[in-house]
XYZ file of C-alpha atoms in Angstrom:
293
model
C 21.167 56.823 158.278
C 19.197 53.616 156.667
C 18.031 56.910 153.930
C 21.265 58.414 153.498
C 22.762 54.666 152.287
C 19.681 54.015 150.086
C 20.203 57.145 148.376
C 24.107 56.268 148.164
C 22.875 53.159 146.607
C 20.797 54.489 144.235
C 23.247 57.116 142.654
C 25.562 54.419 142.489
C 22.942 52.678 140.339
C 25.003 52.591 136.541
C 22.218 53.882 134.456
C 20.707 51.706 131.904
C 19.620 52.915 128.327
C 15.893 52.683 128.247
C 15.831 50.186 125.528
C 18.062 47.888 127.554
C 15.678 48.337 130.531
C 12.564 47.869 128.177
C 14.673 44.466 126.593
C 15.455 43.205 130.000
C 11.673 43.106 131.015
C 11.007 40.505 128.368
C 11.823 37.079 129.940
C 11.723 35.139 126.466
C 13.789 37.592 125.076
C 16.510 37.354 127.711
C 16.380 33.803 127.107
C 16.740 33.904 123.748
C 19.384 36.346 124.076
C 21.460 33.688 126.341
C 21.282 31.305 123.573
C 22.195 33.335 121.010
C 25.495 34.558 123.225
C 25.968 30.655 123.890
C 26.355 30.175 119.925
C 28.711 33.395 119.508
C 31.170 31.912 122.751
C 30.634 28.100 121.272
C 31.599 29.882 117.377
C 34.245 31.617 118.944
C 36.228 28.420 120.784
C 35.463 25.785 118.680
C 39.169 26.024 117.279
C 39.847 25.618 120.823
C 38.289 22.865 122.161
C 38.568 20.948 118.514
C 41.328 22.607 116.991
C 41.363 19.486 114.028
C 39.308 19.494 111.304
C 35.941 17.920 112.562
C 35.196 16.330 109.266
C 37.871 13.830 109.795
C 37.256 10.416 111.052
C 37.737 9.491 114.900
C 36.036 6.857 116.095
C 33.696 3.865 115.018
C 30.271 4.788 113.570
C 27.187 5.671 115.083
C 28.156 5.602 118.914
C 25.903 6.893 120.605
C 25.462 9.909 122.679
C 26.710 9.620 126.479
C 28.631 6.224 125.722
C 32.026 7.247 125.236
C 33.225 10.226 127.205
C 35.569 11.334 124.441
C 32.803 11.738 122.144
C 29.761 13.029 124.078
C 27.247 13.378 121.734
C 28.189 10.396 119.413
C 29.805 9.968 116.005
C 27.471 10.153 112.845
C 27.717 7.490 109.957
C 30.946 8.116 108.911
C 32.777 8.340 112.567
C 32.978 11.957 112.944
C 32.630 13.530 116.270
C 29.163 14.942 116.694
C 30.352 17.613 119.473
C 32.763 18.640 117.030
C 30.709 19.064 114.294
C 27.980 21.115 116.170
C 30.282 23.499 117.639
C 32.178 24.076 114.290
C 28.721 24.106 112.412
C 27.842 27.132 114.876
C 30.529 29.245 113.419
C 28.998 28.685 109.966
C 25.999 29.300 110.784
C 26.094 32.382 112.712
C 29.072 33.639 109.816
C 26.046 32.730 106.659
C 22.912 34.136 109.007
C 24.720 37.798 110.126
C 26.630 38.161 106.557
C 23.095 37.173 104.329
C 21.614 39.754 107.074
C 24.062 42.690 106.684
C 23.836 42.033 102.702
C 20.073 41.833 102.480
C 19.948 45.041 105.257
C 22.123 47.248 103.202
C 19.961 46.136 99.784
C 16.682 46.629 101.153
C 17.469 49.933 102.984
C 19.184 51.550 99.803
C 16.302 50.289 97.641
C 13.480 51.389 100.273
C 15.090 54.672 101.258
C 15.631 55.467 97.271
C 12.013 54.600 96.396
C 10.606 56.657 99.115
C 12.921 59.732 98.566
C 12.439 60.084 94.992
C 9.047 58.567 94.811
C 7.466 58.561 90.851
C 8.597 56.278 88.680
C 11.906 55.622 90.431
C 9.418 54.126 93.175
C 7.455 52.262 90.996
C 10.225 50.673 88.996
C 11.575 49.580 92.261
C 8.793 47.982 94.113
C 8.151 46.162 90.926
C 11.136 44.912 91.183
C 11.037 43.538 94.934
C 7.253 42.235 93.829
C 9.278 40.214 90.934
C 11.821 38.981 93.864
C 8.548 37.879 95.835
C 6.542 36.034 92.883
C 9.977 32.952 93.043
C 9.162 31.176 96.036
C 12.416 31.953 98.445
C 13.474 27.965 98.650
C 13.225 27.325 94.899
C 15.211 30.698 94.625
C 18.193 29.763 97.116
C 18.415 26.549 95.682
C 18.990 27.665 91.619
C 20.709 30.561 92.761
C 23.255 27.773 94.737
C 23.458 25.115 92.195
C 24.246 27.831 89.217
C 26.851 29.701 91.016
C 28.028 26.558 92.716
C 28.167 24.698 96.682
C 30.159 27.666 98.170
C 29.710 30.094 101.573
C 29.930 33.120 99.998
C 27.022 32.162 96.983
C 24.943 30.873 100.014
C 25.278 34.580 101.449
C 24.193 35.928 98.075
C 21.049 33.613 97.851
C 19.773 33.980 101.259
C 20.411 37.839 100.972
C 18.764 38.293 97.172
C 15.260 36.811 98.650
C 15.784 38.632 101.940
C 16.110 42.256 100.902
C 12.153 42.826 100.185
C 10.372 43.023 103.627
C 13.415 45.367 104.764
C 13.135 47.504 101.862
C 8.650 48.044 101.929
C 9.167 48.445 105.617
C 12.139 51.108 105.163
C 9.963 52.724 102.328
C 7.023 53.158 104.682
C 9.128 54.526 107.796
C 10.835 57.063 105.545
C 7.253 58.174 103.668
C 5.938 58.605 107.509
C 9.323 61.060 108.224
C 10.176 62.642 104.497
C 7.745 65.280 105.146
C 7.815 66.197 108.779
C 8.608 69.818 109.698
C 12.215 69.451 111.297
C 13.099 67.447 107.526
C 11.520 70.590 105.639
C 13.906 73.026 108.124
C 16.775 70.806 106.591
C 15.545 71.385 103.352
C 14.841 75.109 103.470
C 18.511 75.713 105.148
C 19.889 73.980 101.921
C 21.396 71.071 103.263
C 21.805 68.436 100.488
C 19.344 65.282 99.841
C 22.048 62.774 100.985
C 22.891 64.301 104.011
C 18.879 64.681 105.206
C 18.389 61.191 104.037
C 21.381 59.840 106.164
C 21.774 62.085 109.130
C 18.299 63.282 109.874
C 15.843 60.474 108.688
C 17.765 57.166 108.479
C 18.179 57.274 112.384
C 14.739 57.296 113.036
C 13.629 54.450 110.625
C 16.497 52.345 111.827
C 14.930 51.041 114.936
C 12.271 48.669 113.360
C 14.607 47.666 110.965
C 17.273 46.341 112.834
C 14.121 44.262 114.687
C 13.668 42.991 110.544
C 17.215 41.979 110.475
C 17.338 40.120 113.702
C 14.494 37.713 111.900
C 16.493 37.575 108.553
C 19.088 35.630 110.227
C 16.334 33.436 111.771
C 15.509 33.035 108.024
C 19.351 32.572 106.573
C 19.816 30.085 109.250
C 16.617 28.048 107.898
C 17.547 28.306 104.003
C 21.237 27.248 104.545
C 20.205 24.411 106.782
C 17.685 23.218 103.714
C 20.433 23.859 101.329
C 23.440 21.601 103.280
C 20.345 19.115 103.945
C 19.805 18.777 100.456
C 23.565 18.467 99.817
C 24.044 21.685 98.116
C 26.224 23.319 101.072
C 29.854 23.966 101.060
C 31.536 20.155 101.219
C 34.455 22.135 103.027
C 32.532 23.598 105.963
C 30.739 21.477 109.039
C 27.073 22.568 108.917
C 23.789 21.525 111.441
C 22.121 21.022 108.073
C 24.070 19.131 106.277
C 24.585 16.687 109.579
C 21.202 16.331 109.670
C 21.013 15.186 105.536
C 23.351 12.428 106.006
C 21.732 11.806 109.252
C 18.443 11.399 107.583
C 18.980 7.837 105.862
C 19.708 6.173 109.602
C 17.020 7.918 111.442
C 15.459 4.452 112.414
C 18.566 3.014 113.754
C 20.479 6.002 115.267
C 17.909 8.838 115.339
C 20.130 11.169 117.284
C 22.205 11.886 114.373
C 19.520 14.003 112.874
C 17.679 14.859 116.354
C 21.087 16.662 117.702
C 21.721 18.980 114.818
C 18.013 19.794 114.561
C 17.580 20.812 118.419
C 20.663 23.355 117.845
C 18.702 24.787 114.673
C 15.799 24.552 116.523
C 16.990 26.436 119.652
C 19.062 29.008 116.903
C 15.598 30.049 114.926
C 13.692 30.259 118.646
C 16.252 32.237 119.893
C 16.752 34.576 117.337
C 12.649 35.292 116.901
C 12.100 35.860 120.629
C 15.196 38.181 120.654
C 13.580 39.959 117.634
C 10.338 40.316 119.967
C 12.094 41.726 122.598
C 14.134 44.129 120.735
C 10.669 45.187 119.333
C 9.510 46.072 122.068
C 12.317 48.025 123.739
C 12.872 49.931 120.187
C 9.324 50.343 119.230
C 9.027 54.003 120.035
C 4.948 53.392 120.913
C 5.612 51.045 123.667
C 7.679 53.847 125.507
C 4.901 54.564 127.872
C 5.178 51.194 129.545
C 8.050 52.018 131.903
């Protein structure tokens, strides 16, 4: 009887994809994974639970955290609501770090993909090119890119993206030189099928596992350069950012540290959470790690 139930148990099991499984064995990862879905549910209700603007004044300045149950984790210099702020800055953040991601994915994969495909001197011209993106330091390169085409979101995005494009695109160039010439691509090739469809239905789903694990860590990276761009006061003046909190934080950090310390925990926790997730999903999508279940 007690063998007839555990086998009724187990088929009633819902079966996990192995990378799931694989994911779920990585305790960091799982963690970081909570604090990442944490961000998405605190982006998702801040017009909820502070449907005003939270740039606008509230309170008196600089009370501190834990003092005044209406404002839980303070005001800042001006008498904004800190709580506010950081929950509204999450939306931001998470909206500039998957957007500079999804811009910088598509680049480098087009430019990668193209320069392995065609190889010659479409290949050369093109890693020159992402060697010429490389020689700017990234920082120095946000911040021109930001002051020319002015304090806005979507010129942000375009920054962060232009210096994030080059690791995706050499790491897509040597995934599809390790597939462009295996057997079941030259069966595609001697049926007749055309170069786009072999490039997008045959080989592009096999090169974009360790990719995706590169674009999890580019919005580790967006979240960085748009926090140094707000804290330099270069970030949209219309939009509550951890950053920029933690710029006009900086000037009181003897007095009323938290100002700065409360923003910089979240970006903190944000980049942590983001790089172990990128670990984990490494090694449930990493095709040589299979042999560990």
């Amino acid at each position: 009887m007690s063998e007839n139930l555990a086998s009724l148990r187990r088929s009633m099991r819902i079966p996990l994809p192995h990378w799931l499984r694989q994911f779920l064995r990585h305790p960091g990862a799982v963690c970081g994974a909570l604090i990442v879905l944490l961000m998405v549910v605190m982006a998702l209700t801040a017009g909820i639970f502070y449907p005003k603007d939270p740039l606008r004044i509230v309170a008196m300045p600089e009370i501190w955290p834990f003092t005044d149950w209406r404002y839980p984790l303070g005001t800042d210099s001006l008498g904004r609501d800190i709580a506010a702020l950081i929950v509204h800055g999450a939306r931001a953040t998470l909206l500039i770090g998957l957007a500079a991601s999804l811009a910088a994915t598509l680049i480098g994969v087009s430019i990668g993909a193209a320069a392995a495909w065609f190889g010659g001197w479409v290949d050369e011209t093109l890693m020159r090119i992402a060697e010429l993106f490389q020689v700017i330091p990234n920082v120095v390169f946000v911040l021109t890119v930001v002051s020319v085409l002015g304090p806005h979101m979507g010129n942000i995005i375009i920054a962060v993206a232009l210096v994030s494009w080059q690791p995706i695109a050499r790491l897509t160039r040597a995934e599809f030189l390790s597939w462009r010439d295996r057997e079941f691509v030259l069966a595609c090739r001697a049926s007749g099928m055309a170069d786009h469809q072999i490039v997008v239905k045959e080989i592009l789903p096999n090169v974009l596992p360790p990719v995706i694990v590169m674009a999890s860590l580019v919005i580790a990276g967006a979240i960085l350069y748009e926090s140094v761009v707000s804290f330099l006061g270069l970030g949209d003046p219309n939009l509550a950012s951890w950053g920029r909190l933690v710029g006009e934080g900086r000037t009181l950090i003897r007095s009323s540290w938290y100002i700065c310390a409360v923003p910089g925990v979240a970006i903190m926790l944000a980049v942590l959470a983001l790089n172990l997730v990128g670990d984990g999903l490494n090694d449930a999508l990493n095709p040589k790690l299979r042999e560990r279940e």
